[in-house]
Coordinates of C-alpha atoms and ligand atoms in Angstrom, one line a residue:
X400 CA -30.9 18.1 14.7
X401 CA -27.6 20.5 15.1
X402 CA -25.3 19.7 12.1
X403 CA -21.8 17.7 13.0
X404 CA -18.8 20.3 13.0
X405 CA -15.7 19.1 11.5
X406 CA -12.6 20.8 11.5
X407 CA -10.7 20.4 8.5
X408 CA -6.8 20.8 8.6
X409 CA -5.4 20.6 5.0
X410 CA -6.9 22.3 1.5
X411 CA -4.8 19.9 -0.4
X412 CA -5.6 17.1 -3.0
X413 CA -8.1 15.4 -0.8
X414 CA -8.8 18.3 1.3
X415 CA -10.4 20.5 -2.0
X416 CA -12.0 16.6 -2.9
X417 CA -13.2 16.3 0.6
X418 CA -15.4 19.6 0.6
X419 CA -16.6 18.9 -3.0
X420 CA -17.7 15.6 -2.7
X421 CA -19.1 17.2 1.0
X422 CA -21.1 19.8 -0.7
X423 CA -21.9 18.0 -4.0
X424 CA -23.7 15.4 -2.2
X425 CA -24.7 16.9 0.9
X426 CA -28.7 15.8 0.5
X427 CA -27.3 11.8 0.6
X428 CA -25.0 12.1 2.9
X429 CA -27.3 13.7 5.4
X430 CA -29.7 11.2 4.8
X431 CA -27.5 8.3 5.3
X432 CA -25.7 9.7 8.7
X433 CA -28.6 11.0 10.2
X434 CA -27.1 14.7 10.4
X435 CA -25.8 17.1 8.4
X436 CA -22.1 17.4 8.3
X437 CA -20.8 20.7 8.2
X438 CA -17.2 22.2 7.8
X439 CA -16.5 24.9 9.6
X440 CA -12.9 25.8 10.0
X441 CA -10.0 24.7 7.7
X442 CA -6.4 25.5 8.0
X443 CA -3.3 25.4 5.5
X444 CA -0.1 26.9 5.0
X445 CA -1.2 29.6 3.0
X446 CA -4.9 30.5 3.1
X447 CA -4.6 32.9 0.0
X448 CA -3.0 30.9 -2.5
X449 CA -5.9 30.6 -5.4
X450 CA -7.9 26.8 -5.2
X451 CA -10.0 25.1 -7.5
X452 CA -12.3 24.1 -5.6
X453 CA -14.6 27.0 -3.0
X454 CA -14.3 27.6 0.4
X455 CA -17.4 29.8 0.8
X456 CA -18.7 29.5 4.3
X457 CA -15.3 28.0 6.1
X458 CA -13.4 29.7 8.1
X459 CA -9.4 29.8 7.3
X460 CA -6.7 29.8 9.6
X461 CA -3.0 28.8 9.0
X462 CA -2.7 27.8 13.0
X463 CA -3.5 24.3 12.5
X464 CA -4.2 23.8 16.5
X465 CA -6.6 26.5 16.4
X466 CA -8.6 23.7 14.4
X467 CA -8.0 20.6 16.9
X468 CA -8.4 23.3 19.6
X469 CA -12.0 24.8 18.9
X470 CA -14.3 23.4 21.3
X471 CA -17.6 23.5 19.0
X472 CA -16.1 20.7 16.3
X473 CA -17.1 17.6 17.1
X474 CA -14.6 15.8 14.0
X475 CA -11.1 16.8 13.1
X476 CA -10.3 15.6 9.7
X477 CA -6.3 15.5 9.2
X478 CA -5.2 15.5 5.5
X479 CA -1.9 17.5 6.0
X480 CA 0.3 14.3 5.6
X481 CA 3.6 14.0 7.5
X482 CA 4.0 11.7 11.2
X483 CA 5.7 14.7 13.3
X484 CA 3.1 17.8 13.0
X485 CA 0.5 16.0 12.4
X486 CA 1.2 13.0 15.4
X487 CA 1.2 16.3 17.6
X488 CA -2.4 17.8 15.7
X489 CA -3.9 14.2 16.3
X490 CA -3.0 13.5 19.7
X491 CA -3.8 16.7 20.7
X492 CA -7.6 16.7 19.3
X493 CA -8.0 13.0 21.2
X494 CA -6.9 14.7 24.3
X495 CA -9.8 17.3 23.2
X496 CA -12.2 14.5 23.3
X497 CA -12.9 15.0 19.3
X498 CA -13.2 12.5 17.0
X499 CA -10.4 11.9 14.3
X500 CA -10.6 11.1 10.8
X501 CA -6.9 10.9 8.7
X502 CA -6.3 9.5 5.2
X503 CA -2.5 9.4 6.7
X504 CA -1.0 6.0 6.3
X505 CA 2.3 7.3 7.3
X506 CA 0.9 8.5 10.6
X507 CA -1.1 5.1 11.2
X508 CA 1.7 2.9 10.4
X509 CA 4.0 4.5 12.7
X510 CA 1.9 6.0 15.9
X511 CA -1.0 3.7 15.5
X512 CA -0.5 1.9 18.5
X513 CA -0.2 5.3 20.3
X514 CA -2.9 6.8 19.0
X515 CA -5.2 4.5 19.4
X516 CA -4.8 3.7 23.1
X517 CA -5.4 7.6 23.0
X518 CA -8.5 7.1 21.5
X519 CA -9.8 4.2 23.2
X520 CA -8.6 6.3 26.8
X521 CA -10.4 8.9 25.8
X522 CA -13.5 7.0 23.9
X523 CA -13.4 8.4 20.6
X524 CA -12.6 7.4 17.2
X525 CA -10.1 7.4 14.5
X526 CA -11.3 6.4 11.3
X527 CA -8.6 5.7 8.6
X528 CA -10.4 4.4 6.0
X529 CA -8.7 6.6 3.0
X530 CA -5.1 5.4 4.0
X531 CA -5.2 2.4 2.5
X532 CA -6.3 2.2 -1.5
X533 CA -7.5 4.9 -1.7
X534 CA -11.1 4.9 -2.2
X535 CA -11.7 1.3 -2.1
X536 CA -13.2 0.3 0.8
X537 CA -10.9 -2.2 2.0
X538 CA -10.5 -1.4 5.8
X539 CA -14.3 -1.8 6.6
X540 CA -14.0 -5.3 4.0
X541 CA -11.6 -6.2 6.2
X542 CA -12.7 -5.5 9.8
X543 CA -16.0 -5.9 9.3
X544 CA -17.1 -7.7 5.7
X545 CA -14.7 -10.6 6.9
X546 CA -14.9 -10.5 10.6
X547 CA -15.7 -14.6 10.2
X548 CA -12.6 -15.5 8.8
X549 CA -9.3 -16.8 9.8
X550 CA -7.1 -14.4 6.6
X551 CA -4.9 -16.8 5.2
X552 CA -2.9 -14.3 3.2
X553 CA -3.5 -10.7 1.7
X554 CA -1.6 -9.0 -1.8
X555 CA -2.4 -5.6 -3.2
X556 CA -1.6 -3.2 -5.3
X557 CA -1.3 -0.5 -3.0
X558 CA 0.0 2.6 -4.5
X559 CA -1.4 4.1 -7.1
X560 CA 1.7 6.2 -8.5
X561 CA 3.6 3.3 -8.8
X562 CA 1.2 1.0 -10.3
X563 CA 0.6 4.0 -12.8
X564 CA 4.4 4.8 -13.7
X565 CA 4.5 1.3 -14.6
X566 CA 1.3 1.0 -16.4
X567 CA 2.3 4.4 -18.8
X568 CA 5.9 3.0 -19.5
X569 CA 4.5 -0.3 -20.4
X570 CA 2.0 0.9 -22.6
X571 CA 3.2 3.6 -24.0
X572 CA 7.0 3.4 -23.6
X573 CA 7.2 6.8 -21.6
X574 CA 9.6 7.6 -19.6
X575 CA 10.2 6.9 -15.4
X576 CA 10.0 11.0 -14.7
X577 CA 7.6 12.3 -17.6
X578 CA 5.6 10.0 -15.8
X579 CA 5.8 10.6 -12.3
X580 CA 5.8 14.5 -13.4
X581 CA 2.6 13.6 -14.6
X582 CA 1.2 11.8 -10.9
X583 CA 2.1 14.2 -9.2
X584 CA 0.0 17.2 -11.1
X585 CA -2.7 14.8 -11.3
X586 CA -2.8 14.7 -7.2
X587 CA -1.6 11.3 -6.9
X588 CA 2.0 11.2 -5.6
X589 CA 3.0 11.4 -2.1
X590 CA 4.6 15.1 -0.8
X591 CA 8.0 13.2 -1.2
X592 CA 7.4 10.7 -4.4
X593 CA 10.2 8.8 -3.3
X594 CA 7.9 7.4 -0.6
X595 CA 5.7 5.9 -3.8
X596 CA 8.5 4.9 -5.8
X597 CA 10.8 3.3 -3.2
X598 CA 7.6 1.1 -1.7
X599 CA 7.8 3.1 1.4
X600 CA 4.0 4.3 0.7
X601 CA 3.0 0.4 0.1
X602 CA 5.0 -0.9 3.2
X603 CA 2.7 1.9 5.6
X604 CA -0.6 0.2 4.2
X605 CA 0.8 -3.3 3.9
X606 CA 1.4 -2.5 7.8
X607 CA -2.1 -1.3 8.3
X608 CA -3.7 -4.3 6.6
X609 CA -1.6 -7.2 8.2
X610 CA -2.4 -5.8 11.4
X611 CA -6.5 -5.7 10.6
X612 CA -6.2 -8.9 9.0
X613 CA -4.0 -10.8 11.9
X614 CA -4.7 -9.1 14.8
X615 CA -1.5 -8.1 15.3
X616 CA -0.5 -4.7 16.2
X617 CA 1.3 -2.2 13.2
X618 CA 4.7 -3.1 13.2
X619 CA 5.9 -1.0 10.4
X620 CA 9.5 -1.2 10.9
X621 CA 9.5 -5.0 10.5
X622 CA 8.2 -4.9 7.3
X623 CA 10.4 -5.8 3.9
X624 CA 10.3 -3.0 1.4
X625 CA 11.6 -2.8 -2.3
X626 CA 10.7 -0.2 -4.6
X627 CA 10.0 0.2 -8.6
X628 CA 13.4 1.5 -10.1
X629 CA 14.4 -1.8 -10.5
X630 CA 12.1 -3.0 -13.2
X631 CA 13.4 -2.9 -16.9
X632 CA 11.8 -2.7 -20.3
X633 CA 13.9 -6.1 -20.6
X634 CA 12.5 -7.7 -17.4
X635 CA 8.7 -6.9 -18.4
X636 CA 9.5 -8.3 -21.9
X637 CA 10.8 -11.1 -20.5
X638 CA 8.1 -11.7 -17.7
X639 CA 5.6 -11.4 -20.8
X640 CA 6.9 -13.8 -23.1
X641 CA 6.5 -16.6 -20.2
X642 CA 3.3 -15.9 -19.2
X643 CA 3.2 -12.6 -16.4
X644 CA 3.1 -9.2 -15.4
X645 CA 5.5 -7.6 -13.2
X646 CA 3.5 -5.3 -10.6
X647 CA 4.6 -4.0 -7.8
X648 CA 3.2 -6.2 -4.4
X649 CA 2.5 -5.5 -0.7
X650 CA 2.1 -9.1 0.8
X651 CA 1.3 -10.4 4.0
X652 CA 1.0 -14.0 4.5
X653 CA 0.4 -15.9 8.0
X654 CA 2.6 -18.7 7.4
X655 CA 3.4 -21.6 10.7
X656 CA 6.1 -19.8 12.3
X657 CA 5.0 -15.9 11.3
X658 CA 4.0 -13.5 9.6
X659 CA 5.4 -12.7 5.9
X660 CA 5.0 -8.7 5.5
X661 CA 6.6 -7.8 2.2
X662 CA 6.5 -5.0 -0.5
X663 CA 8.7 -5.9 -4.3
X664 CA 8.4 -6.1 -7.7
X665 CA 6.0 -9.3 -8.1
X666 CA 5.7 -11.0 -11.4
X667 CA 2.4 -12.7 -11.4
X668 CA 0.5 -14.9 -14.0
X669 CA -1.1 -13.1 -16.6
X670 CA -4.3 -14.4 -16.6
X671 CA -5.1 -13.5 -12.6
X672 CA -7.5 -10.0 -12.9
X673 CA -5.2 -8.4 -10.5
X674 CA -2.3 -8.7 -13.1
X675 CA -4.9 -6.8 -15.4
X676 CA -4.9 -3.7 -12.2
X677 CA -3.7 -0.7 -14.8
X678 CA -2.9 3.0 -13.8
X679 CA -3.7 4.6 -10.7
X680 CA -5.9 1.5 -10.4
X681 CA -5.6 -0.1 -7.0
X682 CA -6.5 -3.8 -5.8
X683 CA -6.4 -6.3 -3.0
X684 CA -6.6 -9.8 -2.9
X685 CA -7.8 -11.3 0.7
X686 CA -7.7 -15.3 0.6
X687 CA -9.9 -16.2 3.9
X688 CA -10.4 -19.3 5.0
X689 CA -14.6 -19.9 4.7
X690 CA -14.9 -17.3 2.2
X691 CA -11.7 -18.2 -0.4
X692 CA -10.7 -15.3 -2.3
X693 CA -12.1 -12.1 -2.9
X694 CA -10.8 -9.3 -4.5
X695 CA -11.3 -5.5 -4.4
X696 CA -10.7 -3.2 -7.0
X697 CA -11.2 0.9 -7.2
X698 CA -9.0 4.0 -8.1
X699 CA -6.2 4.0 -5.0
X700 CA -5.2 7.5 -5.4
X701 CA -7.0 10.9 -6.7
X702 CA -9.2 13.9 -5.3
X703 CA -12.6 12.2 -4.9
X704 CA -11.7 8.5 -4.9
X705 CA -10.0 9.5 -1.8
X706 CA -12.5 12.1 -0.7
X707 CA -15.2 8.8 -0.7
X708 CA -12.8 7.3 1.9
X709 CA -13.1 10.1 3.7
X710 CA -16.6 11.3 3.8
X711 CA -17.6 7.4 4.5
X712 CA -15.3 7.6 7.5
X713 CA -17.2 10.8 8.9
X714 CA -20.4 9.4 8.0
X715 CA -19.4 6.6 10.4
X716 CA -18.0 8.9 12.8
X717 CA -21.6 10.8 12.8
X718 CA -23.3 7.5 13.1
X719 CA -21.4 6.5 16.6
X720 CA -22.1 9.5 17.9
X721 CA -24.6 8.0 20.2
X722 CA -23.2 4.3 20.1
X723 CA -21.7 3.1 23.2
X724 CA -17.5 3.5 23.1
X725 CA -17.2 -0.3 24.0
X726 CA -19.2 -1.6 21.1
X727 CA -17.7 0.2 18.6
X728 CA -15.8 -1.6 15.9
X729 CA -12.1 -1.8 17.3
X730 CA -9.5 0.0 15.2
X731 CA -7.5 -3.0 14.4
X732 CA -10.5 -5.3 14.0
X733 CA -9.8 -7.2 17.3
X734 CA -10.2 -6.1 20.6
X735 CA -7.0 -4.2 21.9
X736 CA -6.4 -6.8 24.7
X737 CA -6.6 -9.6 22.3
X738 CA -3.6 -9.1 19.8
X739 CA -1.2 -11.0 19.3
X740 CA 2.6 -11.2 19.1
X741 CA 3.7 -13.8 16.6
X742 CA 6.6 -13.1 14.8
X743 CA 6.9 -10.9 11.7
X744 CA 9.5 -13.3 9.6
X745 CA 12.7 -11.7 8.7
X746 CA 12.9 -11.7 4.3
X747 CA 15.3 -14.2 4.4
X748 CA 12.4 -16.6 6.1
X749 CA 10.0 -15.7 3.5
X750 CA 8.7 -18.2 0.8
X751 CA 8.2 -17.4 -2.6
X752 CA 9.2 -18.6 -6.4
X753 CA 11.3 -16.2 -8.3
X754 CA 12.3 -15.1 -11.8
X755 CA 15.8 -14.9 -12.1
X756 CA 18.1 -13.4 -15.2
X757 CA 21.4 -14.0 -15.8
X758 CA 24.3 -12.9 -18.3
X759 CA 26.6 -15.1 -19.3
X760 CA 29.4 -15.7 -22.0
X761 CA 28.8 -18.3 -24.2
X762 CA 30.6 -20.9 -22.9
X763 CA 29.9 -24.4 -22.7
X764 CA 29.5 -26.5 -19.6
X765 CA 27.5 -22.9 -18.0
X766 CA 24.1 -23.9 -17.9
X767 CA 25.3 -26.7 -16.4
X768 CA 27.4 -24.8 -13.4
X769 CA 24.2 -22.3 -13.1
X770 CA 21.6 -25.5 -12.6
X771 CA 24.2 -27.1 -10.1
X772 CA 24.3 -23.8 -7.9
X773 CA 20.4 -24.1 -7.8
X774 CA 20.5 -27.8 -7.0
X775 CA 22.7 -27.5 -4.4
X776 CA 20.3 -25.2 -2.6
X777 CA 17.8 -27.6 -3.5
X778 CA 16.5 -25.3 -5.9
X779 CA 14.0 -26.9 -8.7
X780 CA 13.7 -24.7 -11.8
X781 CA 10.0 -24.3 -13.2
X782 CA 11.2 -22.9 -16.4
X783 CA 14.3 -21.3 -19.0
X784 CA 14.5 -19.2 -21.6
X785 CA 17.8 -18.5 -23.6
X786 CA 18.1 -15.2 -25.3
X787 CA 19.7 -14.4 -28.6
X788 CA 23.8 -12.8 -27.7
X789 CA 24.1 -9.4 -27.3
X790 CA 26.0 -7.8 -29.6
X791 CA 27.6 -5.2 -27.3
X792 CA 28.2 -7.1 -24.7
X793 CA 28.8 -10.8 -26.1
X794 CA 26.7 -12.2 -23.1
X795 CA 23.7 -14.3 -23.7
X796 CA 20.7 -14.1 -21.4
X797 CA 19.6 -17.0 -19.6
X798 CA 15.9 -16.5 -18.2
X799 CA 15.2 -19.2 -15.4
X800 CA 11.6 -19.4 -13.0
X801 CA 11.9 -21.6 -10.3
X802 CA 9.4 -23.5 -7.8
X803 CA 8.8 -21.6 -4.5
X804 CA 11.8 -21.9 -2.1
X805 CA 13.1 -19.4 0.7
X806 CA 15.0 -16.5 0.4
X807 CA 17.4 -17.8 2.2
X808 CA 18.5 -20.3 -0.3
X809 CA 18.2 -18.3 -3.1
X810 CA 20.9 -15.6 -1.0
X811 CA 23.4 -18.4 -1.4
X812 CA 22.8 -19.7 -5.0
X813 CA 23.2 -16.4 -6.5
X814 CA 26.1 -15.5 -4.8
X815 CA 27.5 -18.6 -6.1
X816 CA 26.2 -18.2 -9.2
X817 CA 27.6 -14.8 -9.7
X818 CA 31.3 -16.2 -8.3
X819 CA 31.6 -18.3 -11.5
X820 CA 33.8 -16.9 -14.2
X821 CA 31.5 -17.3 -17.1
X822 CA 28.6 -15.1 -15.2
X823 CA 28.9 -11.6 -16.2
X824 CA 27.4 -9.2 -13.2
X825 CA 25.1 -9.1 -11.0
X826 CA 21.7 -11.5 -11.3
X827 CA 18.8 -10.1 -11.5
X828 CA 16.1 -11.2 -9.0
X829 CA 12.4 -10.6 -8.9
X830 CA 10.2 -12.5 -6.5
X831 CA 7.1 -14.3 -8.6
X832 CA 3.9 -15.6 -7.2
X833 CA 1.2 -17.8 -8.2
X834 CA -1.7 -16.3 -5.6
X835 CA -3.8 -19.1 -6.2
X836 CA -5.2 -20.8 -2.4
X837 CA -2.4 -22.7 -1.0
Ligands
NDP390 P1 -1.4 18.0 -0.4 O1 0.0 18.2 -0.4 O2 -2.2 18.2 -1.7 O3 -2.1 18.9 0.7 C1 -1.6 19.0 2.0 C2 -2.3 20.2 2.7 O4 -1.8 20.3 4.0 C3 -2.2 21.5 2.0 O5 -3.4 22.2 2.0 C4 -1.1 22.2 2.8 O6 -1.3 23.6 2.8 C5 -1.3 21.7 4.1 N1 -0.1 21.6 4.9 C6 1.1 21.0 4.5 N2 2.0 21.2 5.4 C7 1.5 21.9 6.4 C8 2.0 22.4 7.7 N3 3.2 22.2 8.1 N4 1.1 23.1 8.5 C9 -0.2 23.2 8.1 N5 -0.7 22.8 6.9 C10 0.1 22.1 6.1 O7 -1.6 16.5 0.1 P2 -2.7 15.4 -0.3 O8 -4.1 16.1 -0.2 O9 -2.3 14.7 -1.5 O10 -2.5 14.3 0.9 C11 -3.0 14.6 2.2 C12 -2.9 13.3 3.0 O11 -3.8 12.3 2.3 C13 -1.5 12.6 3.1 O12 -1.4 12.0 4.3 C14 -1.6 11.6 1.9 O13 -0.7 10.6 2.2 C15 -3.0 11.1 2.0 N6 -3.5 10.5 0.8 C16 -3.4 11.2 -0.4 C17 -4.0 10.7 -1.5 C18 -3.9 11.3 -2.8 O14 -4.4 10.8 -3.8 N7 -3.3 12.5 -2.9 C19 -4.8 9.4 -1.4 C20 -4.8 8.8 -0.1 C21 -4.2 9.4 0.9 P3 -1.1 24.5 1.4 O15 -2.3 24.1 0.6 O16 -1.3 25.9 1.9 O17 0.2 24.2 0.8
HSE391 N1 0.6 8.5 -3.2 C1 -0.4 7.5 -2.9 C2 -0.6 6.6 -4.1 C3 -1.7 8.2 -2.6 O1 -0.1 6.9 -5.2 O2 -1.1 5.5 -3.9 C4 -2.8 7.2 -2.2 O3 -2.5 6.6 -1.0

């Protein structure tokens, strides 16, 4: 049989990782998809600039639509990154009846919708497997593995910079940009690492999950996003000595009323595996209702972890060749006519128990005017901790965790708890889950 053609567009991180993993195990892979795959075009920005990885046997071009364009590939794979350029690249290889594969969760998040009533008009797909954690397979988990399950609730760590920033300042005490220096010559950060360090990154896959998992459709601009700079040495210490680990969440929950879609420091008890997740490690935690919880664990960011994504994807793609469009697995997991529009909860309707830490002169009578700010919200406190003075600053800190409440409450009682005069600044808040089944 004829070899697929794929057109590649981007010689990047996953791009080099895409053709090694390609050409490294080219014998299994044509096995297991029935047909060779072969690259035959790939474009970048600059086609000279020296690789370590070969493009023997590709063509090169720096005209990007001269890829999606080329009526003999039957694939386009789009690992350029970026929602304008590439939203134009995308659409436009749809409209030339090709196939689409795209690690881009940036693109997915935001012209998902668009792009896949594209697809589904013009009866191809777009496979997206490497968007989300990288090379775990979570999207076919999801869509497929679980298909028999009402999800109750989802939390990941979903980006791989940020989980390894933390992880090397942790461990070793480095420092926030040595480290994210180092993520971003090892392949792993975003093109703009402020999209892996503000949570923007998490908040496009936490979009992409909640709306395989629900059935909803991707809604990224409803989601809640936090990022990383937050968390302190002092806060991880503190977090320790009671039993967690701060790690940075995406979490979607489908609660009565809506959906909770949410990305922010976590801290989470220590003795869950996913509090154990270290480096570029990624992992997801699906609670369904007949199956419970199951988790799933791989590298989430990297060369060939992603390049696996990938290649499964286009061995999938290859495999539906001859499949009929309607039976095809539906992009979002449920058939497009069947989503559904409850609401995503704004994050002052979200749920959650939180750690809270809070400077105060030592006065007497404050504990008391800090537990009656909670208690007027209704606010139950799980547990304290008071820390030895501060020299500098003659403020003691009071460490408190509370039961699970929502937001909303908490809004109010710290702004009365920072009004009193015996509070010194601002409190510090970080949201804390149990992630046990409700
Ligand atoms: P890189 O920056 O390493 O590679 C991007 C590639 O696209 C380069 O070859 C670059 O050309 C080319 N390119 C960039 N801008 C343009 C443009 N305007 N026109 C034409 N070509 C262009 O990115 P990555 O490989 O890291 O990421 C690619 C995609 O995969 C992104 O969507 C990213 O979010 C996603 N992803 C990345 C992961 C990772 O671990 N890195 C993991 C999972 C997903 P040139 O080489 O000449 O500069
Ligand atoms: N920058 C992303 C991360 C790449 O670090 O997780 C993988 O999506």
């Amino acid at each position: 049989m004829e070899p697929v053609k794929v057109g590649l567009l981007g010689l990047g991180t996953v791009g080099g990782g895409t053709i090694n993993v390609l050409k490294r195990n080219r014998d299994e892979i044509t096995r297991r998809a029935g047909r060779e795959v072969k690259i035959v075009i790939a474009s970048a920005r600059n086609v000279n600039k020296k690789r370590n990885f070969s493009t023997a046997g590709i063509s090169l071009t720096t005209d990007p639509f001269a890829v999606v364009n080329r009526t003999d590939i039957d694939v386009v794979v789009e690992l350029i990154g970026g929602t304008e350029l590439t939203l134009e690249l995308v659409l436009q290889a749809i409209q030339n009846g090709k196939h689409v594969v795209t690690a881009n969760k940036a693109l997915i998040a935001i012209h998902g919708n668009e792009i896949f009533a594209a697809a589904s008009n013009k009866g191809v797909m777009v496979a997206f497997e490497a968007a989300v954690a990288g090379g775990i397979p979570i999207i076919k988990a999801l869509r497929e593995g679980l298909a028999g399950n009402k999800i109750e609730w989802l939390a990941g760590i979903i980006n791989g910079t940020g989980n390894f920033i933390l992880t090397e300042m942790r461990d070793k005490g480095s420092h926030f940009a040595d480290v994210l220096a180092q993520a971003q010559a090892l392949g792993y950060a975003e093109a703009d690492p402020a999209f892996d360090v503000e949570g923007i990154d998490a908040a496009h896959k936490l979009t992409i999950l909640a709306a395989i998992a629900f059935g909803i459709p991707l809604q990224f601009e409803k989601a809640y996003t936090e990022g990383i700079a937050s968390i302190t040495r002092e806060d991880v210490d503190n977090a320790a000595e009671l039993g967690y680990r701060i790690k940075h969440l995406g979490i979607a929950r489908h609660v009565d009323h809506g959906i909770e879609l949410r990305v922010h420091p976590t801290l989470i008890p220590d003795r869950r595996l996913i509090a154990n997740v270290d480096g570029v490690m990624n992992a997801v935690l699906v609670q369904g209702d007949a199956v419970g919880p199951t988790l799933y664990y791989g590298a989430g960011a990297g060369a060939d972890p992603t390049a696996s994504a990938v290649v499964a994807d286009i061995v999938d793609v290859v495999r539906s060749l001859t499949a009929d469009p309607e039976n095809r697995v539906p992009h979002l997991a449920f058939q497009p006519d069947t989503l559904s529009d409850v609401p995503i909860l704004s994050v002052e309707e979200i749920t959650t128990a939180y750690y809270l830490r809070i400077h105060v002169m030592d006065k007497p009578g404050v504990l008391a005017d800090i537990t009656r700010c909670l208690a007027d919200q209704s606010i139950s406190i799980e547990a304290m901790i008071q820390k030895e003075e501060n020299e500098e600053s003659k403020t003691v800190p009071i460490i408190l965790l509370t039961h699970r409440l929502q937001e909303k409450q908490m809004i109010i009682a710290i702004q009365n708890i920072e009004a009193l005069n015996s509070v010194v600044g601002k409190v510090t808040r970080i949201r804390l889950e149990h992630l046990i089944a409700d």
